[in-house]
Coordinates of N, CA, C and O in Angstrom, one line a residue:
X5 N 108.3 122.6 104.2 CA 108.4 121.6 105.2 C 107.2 120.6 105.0 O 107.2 119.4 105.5
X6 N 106.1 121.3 104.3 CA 105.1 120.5 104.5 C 104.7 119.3 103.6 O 104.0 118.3 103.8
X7 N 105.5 119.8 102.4 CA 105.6 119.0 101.3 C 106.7 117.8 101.5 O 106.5 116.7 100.8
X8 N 107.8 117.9 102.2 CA 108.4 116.7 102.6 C 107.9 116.2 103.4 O 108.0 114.9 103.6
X9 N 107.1 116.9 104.3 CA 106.0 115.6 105.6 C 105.1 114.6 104.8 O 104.8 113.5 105.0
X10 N 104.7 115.3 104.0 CA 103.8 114.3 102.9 C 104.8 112.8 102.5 O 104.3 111.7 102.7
X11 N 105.9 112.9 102.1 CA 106.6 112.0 102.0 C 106.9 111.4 103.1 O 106.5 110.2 103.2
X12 N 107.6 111.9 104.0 CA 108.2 111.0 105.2 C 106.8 110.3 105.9 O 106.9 109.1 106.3
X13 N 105.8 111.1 106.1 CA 104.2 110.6 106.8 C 103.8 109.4 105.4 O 102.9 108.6 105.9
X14 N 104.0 109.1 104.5 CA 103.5 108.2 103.8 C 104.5 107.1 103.9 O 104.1 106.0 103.9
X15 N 105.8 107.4 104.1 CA 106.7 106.5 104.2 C 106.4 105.5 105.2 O 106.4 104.3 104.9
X16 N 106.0 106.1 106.4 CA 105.9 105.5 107.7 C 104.5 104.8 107.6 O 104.6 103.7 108.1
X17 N 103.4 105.3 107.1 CA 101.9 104.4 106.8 C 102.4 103.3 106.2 O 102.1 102.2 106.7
X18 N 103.2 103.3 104.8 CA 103.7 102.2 104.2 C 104.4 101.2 104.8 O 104.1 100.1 104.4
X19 N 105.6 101.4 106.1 CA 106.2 100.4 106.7 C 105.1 99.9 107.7 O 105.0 98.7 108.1
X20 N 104.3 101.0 108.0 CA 103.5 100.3 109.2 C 102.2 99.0 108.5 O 101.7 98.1 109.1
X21 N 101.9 99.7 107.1 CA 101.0 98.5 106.5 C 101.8 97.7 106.4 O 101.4 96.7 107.1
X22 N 103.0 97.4 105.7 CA 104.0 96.1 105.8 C 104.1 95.8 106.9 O 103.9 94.5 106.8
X23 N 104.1 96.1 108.3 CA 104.2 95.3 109.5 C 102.9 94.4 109.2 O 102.9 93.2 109.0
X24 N 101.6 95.6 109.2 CA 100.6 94.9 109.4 C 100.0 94.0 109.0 O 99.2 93.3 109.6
X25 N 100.4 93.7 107.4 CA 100.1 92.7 107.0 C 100.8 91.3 107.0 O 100.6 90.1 106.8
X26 N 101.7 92.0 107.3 CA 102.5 90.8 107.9 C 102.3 90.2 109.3 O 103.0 89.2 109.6
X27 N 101.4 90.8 110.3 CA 100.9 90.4 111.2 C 99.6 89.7 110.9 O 99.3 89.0 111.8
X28 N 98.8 89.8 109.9 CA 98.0 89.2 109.6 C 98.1 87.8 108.5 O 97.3 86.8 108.5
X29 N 98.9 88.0 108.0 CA 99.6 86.7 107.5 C 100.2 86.1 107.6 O 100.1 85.2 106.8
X30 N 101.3 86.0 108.5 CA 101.8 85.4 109.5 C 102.1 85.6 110.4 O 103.2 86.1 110.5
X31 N 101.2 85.3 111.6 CA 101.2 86.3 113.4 C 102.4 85.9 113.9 O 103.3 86.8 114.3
X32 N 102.6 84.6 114.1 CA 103.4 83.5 114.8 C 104.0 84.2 115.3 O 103.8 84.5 116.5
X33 N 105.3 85.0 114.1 CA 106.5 85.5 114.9 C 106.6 86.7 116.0 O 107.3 87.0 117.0
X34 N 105.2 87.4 115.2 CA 104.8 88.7 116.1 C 104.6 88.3 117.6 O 105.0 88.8 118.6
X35 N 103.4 86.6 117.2 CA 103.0 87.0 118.9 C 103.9 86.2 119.6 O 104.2 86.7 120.7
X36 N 104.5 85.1 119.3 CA 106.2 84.4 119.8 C 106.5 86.2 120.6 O 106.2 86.4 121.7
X37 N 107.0 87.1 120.0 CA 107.9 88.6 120.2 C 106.6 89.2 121.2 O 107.1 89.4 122.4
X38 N 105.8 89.4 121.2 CA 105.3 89.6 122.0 C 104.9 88.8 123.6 O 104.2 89.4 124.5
X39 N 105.3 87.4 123.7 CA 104.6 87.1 124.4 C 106.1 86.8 125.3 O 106.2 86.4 126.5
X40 N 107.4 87.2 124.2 CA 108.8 87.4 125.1 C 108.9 89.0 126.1 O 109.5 89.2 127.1
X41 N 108.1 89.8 125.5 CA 108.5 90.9 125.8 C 107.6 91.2 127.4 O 107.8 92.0 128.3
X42 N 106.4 89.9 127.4 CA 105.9 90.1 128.8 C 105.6 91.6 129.8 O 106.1 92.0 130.9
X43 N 104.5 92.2 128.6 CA 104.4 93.7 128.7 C 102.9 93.7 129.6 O 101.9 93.6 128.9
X44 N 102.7 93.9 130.7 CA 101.5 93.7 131.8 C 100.3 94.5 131.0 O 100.3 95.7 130.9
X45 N 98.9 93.7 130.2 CA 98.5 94.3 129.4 C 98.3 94.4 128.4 O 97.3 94.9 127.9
X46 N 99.3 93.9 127.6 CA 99.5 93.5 126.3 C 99.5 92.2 126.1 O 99.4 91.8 124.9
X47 N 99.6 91.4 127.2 CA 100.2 89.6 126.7 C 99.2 89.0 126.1 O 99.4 88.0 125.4
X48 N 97.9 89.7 126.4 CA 96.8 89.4 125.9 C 96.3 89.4 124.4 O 95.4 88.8 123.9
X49 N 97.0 90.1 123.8 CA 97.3 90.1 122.1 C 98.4 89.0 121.8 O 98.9 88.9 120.7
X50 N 98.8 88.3 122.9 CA 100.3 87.5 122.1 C 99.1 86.0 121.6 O 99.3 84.9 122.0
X51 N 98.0 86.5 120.8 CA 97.1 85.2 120.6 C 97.3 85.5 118.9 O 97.4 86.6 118.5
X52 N 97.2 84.5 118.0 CA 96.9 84.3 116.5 C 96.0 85.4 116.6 O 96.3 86.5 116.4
X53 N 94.5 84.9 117.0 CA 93.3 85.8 116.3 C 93.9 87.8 116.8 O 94.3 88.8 116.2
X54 N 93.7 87.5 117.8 CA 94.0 89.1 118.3 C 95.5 90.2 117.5 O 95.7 91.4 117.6
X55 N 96.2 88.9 116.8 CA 97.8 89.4 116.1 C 97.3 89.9 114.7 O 97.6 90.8 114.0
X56 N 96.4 88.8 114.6 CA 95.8 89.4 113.1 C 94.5 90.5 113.4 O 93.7 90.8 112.5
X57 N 94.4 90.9 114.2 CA 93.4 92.0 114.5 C 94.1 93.4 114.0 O 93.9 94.2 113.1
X58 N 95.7 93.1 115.4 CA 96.4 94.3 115.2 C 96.7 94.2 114.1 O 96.3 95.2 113.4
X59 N 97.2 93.3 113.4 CA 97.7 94.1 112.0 C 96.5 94.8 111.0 O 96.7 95.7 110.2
X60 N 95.0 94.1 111.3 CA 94.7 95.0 110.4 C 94.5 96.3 110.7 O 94.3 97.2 109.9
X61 N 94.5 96.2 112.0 CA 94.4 98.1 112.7 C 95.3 98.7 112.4 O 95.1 99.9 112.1
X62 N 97.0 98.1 112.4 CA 97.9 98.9 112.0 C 97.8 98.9 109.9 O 98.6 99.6 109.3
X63 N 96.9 98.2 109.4 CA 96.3 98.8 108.0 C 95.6 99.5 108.2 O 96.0 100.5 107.5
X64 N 94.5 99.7 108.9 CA 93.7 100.6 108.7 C 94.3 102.1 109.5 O 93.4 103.0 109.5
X65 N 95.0 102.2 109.8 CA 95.4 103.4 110.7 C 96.6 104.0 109.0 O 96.6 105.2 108.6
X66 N 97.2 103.2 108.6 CA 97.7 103.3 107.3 C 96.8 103.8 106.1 O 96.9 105.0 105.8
X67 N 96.2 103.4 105.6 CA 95.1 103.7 105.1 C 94.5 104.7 105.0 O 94.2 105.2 103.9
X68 N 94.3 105.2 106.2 CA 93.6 106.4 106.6 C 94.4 107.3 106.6 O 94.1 108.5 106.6
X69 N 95.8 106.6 106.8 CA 97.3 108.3 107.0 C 97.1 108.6 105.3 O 96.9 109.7 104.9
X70 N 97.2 107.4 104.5 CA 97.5 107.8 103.0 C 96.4 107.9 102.5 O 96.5 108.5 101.4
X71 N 94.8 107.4 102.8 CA 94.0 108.6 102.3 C 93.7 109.7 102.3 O 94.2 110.6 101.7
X72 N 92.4 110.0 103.7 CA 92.0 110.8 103.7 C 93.3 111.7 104.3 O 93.7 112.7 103.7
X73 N 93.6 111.3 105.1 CA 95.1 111.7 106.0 C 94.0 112.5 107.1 O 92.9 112.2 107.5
X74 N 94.9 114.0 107.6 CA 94.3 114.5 108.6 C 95.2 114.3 110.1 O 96.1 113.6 110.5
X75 N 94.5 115.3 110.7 CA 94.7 115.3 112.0 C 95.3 113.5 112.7 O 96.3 112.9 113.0
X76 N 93.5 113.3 112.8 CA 93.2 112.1 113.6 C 94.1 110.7 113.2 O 94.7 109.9 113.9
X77 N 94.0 110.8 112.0 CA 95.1 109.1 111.2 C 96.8 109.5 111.8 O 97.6 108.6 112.2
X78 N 97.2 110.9 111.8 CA 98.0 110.7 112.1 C 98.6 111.0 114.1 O 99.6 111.2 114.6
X79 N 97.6 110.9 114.4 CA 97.8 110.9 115.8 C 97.3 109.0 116.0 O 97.5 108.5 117.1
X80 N 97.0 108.5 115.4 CA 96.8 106.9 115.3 C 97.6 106.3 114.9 O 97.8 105.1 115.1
X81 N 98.7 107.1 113.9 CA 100.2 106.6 113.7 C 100.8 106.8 114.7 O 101.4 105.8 115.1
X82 N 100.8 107.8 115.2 CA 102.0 107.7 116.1 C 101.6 107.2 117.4 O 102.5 107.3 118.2
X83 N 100.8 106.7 117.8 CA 100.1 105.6 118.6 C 100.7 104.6 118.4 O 101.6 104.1 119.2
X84 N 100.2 104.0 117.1 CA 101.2 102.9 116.9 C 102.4 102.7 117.0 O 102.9 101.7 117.5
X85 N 103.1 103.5 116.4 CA 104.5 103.5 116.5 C 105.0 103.6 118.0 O 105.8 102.8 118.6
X86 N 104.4 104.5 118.6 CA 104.3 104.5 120.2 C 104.6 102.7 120.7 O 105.6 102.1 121.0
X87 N 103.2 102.2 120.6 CA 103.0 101.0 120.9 C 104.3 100.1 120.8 O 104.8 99.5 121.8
X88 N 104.9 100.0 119.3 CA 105.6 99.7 119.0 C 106.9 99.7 119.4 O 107.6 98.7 119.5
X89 N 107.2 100.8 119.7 CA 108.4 101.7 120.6 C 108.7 100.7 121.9 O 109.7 100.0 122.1
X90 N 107.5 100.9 122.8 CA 107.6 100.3 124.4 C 107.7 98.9 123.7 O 108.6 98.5 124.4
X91 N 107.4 97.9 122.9 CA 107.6 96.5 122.5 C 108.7 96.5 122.1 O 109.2 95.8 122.9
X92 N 109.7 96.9 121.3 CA 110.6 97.2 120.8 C 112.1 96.7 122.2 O 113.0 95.9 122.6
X93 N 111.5 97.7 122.5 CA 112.6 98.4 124.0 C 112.0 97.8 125.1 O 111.9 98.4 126.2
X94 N 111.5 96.8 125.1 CA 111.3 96.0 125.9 C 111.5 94.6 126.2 O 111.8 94.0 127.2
X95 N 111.3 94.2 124.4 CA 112.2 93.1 124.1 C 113.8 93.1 123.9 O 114.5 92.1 124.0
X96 N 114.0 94.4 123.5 CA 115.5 94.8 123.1 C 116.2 94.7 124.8 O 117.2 94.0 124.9
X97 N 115.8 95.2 125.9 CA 115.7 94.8 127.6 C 115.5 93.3 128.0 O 116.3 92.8 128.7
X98 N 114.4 92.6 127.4 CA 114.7 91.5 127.9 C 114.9 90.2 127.7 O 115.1 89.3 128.5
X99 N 115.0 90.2 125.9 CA 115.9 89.5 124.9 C 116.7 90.1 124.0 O 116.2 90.5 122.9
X100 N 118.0 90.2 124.2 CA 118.7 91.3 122.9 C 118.9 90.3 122.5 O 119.1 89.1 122.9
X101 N 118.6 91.0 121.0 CA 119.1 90.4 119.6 C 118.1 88.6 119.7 O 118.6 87.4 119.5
X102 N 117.2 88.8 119.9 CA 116.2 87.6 120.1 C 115.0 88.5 118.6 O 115.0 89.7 118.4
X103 N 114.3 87.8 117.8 CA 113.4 87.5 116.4 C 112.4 88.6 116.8 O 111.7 88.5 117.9
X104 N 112.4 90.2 115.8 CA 111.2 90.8 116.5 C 109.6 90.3 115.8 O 108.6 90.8 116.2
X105 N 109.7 89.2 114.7 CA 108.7 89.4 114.4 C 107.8 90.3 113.9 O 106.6 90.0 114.0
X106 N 108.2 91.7 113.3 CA 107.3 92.5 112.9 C 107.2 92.5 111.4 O 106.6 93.3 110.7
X107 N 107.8 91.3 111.0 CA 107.7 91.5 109.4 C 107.3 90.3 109.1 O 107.5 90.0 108.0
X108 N 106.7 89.3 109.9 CA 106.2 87.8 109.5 C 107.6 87.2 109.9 O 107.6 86.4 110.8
X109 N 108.5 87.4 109.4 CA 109.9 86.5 109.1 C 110.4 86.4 110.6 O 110.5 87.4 111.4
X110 N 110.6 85.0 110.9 CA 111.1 84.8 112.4 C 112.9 85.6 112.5 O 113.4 86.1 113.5
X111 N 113.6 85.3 111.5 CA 114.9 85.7 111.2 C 115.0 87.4 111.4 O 115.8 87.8 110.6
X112 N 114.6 88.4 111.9 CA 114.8 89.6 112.2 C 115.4 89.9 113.6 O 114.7 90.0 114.6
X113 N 116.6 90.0 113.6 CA 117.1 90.0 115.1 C 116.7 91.9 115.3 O 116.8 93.0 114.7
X114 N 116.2 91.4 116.5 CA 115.9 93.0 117.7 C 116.9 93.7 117.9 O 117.9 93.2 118.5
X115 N 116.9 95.0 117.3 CA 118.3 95.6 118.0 C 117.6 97.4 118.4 O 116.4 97.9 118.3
X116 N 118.8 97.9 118.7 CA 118.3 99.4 118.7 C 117.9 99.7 117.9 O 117.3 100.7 118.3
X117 N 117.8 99.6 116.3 CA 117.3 100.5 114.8 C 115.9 100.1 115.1 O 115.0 100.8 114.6
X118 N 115.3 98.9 115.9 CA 113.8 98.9 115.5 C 113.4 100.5 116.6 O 112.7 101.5 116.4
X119 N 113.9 100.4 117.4 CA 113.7 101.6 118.8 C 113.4 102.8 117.7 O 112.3 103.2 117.4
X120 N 114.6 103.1 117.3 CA 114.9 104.3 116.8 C 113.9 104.8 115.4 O 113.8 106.0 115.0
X121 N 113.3 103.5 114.8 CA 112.5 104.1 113.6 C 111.4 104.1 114.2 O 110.7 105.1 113.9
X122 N 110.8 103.2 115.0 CA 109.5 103.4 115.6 C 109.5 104.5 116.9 O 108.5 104.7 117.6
X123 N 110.6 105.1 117.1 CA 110.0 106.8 117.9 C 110.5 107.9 116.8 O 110.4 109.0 117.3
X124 N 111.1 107.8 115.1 CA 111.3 108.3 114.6 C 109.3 108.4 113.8 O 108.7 109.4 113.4
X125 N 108.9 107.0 113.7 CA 107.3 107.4 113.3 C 106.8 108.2 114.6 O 106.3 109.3 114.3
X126 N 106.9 108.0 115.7 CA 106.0 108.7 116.7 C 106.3 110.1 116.4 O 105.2 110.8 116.4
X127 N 107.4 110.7 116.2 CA 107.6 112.0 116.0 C 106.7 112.4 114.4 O 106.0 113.3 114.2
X128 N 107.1 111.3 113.6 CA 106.5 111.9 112.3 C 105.0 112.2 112.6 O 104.5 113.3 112.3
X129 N 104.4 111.4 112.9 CA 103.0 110.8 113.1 C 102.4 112.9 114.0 O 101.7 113.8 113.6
X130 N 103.4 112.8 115.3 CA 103.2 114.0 116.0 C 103.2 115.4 114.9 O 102.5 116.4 114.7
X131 N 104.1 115.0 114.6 CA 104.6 116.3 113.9 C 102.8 116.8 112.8 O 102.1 117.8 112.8
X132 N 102.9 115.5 111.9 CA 102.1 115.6 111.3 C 100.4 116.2 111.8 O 99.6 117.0 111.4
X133 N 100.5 115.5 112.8 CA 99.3 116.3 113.8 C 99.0 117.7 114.1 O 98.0 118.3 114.0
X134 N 100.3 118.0 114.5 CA 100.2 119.7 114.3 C 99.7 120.3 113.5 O 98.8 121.1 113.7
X135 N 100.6 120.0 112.2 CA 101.0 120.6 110.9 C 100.0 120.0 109.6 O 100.4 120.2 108.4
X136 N 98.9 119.2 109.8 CA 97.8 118.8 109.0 C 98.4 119.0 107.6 O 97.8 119.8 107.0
X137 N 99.5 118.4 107.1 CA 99.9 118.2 105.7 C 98.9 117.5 105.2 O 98.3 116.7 105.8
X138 N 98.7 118.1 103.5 CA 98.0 117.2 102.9 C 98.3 115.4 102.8 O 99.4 114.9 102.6
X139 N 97.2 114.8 102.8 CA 97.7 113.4 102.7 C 98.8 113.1 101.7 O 99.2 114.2 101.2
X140 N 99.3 112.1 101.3 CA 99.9 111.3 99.8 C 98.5 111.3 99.0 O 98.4 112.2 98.1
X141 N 97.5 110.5 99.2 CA 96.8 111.0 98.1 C 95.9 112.0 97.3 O 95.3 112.1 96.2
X142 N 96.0 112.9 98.5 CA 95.5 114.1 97.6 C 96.6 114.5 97.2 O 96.3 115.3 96.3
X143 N 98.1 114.3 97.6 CA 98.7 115.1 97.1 C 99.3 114.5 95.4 O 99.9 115.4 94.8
X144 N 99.2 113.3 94.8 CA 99.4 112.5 94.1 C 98.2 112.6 92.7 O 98.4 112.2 91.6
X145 N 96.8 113.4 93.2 CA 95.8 113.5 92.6 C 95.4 114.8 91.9 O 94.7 115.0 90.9
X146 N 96.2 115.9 93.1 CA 96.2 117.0 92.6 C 97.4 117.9 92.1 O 97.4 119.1 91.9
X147 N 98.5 117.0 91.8 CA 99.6 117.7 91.5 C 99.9 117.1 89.6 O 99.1 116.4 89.1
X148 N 100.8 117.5 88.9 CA 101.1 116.7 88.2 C 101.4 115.4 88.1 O 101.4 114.8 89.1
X149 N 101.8 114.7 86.8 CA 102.1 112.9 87.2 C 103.1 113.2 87.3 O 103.5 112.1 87.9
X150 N 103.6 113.5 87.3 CA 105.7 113.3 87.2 C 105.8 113.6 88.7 O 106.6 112.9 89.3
X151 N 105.2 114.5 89.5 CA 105.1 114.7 90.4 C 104.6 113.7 91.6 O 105.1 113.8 92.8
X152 N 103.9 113.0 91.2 CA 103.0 111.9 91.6 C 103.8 111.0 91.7 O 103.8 110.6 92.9
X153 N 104.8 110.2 90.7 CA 105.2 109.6 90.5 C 106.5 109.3 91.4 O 106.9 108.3 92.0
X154 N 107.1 110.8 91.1 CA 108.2 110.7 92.0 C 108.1 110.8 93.7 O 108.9 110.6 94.6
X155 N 107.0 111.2 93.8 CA 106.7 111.1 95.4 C 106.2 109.8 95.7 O 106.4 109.4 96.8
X156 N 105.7 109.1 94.8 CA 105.6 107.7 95.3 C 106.9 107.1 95.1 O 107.4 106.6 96.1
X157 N 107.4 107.0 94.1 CA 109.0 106.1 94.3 C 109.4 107.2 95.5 O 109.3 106.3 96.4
X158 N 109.6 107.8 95.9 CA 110.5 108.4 97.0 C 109.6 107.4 98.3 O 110.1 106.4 98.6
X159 N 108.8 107.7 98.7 CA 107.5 106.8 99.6 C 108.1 105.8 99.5 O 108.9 105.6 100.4
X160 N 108.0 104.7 98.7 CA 108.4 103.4 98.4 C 110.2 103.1 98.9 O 110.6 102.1 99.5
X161 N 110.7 103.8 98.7 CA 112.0 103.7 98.7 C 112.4 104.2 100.3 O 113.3 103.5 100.7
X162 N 112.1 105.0 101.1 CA 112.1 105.4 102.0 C 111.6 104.8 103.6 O 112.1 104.8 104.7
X163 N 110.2 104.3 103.0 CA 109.8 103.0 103.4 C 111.0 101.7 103.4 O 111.5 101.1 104.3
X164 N 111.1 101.6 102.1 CA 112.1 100.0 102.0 C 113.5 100.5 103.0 O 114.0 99.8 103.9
X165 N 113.9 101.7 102.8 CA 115.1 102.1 103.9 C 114.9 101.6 105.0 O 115.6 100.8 105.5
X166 N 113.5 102.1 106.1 CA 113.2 101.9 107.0 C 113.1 100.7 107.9 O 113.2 100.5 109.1
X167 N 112.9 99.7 106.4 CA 112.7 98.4 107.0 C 113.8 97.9 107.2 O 114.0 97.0 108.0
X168 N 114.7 98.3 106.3 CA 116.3 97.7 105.8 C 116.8 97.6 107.1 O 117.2 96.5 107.7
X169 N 116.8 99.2 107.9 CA 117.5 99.9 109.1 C 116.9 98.8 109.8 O 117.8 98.0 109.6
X170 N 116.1 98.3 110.4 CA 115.3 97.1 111.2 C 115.5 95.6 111.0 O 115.3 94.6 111.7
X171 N 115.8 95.8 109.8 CA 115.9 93.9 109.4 C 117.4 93.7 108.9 O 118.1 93.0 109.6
X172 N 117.7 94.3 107.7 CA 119.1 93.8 106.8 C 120.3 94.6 107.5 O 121.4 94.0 107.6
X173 N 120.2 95.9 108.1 CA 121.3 96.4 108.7 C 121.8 95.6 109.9 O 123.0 95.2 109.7
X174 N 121.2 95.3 111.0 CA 121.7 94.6 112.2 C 122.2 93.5 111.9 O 123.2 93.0 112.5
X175 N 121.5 92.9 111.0 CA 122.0 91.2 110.3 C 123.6 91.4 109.6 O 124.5 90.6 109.8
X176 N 123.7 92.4 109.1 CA 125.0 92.8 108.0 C 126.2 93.4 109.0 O 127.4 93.1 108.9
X177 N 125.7 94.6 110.3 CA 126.5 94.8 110.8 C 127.0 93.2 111.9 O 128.2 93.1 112.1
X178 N 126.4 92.5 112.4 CA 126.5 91.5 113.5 C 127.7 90.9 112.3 O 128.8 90.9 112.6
X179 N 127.3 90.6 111.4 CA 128.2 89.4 110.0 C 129.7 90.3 110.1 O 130.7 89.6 110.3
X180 N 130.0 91.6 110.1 CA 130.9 92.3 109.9 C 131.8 91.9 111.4 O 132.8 91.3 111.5
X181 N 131.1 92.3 112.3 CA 131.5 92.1 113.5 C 132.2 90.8 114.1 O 133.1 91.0 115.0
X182 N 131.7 89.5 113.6 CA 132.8 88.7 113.6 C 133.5 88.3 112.4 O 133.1 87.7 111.4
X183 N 135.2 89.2 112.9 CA 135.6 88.2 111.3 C 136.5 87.2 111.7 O 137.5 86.9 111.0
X184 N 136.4 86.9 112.7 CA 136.9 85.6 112.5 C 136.4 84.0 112.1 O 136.9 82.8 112.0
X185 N 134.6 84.9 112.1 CA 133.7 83.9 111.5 C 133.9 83.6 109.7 O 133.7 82.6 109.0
X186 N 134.3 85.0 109.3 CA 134.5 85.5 108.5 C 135.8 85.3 107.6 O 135.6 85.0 106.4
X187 N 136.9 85.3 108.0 CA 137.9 84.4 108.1 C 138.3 83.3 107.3 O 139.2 83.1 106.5
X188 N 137.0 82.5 108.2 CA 136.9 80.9 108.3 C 135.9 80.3 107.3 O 135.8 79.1 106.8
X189 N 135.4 81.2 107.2 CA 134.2 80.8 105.9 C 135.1 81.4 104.4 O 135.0 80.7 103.4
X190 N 135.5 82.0 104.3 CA 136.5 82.7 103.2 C 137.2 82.2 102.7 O 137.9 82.7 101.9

């Protein structure tokens, strides 16, 4: 078990540095999504400087899941993802299907998949807490390369799923959903 937490816990560092650097290179959309979601407490990050703050905290909380790893990085993941969660389902409450902004790109409509992968990190993030799996990079350092290798393409790929389930899935099912848009364009 502990050796697939290594994977799924790197997966989740990886989506969460893509949020974050995407919050730090372009906030806009983030803090636009945050400043809809009107969370008592939070509105105060819906600023440029403070958007690129978070993202680099959600790098550095990344960072530290895929280096040293440990206890502590991963109880800071699932923090964030936490964080993320209540933003998520709050905007999903008081704008459906309104731009979540977590990927820079204003075009990401909010739906339940962002909910569901960001309390699917809080679990990982927990789990990992318990169960102090080796990080990704020790485990990439001390194993063979082929070994290495393929847990990084798995990481990578598992990651790109996660974001898919959040960005390209809700877009692809909404497109399915009207065919009479579909129809007409055909």
């Amino acid at each position: 078990m502990a050796d697939a937490l290594v994977g799924v816990l790197a997966a989740c560092a990886v989506l969460l540095a893509g949020a974050g650097l995407a919050k730090l290179l372009r906030p806009l959309p983030a803090v636009d999504a945050l400043d809809r979601a009107d969370i008592p407490g939070l509105t105060v990050l819906a600023r440029v400087p403070l958007m690129r703050l978070v993202g680099l905290a959600e790098i550095a909380v990344a960072v530290a899941v895929l280096g040293p790893g440990g206890r502590w990085p991963a109880v800071l993941l699932a923090g964030c993802y936490a964080a993320l969660a209540v933003v998520a389902w709050q905007l999903a409450v008081r704008t459906p299907g309104a731009d979540c902004g977590c990927f820079g790109a204003a075009a990401s409509p909010l739906t339940g998949w962002h909910v569901v992968v960001n309390l699917v990190g809080v679990a990982v993030g927990v789990l990992a807490a318990v169960l102090d799996p080796p990080s990704w990079w020790s485990a990439v350092t001390t194993g063979p390369v082929l070994d290495a290798l393929l847990l990084t393409a798995a990481v990578l790929l598992l990651a790109w799923l996660l974001m898919t389930l959040m960005t390209a899935l809700p877009a692809l099912l909404r497109r399915l959903s009207e065919p009479d848009r579909m129809v007409a364009n055909g």
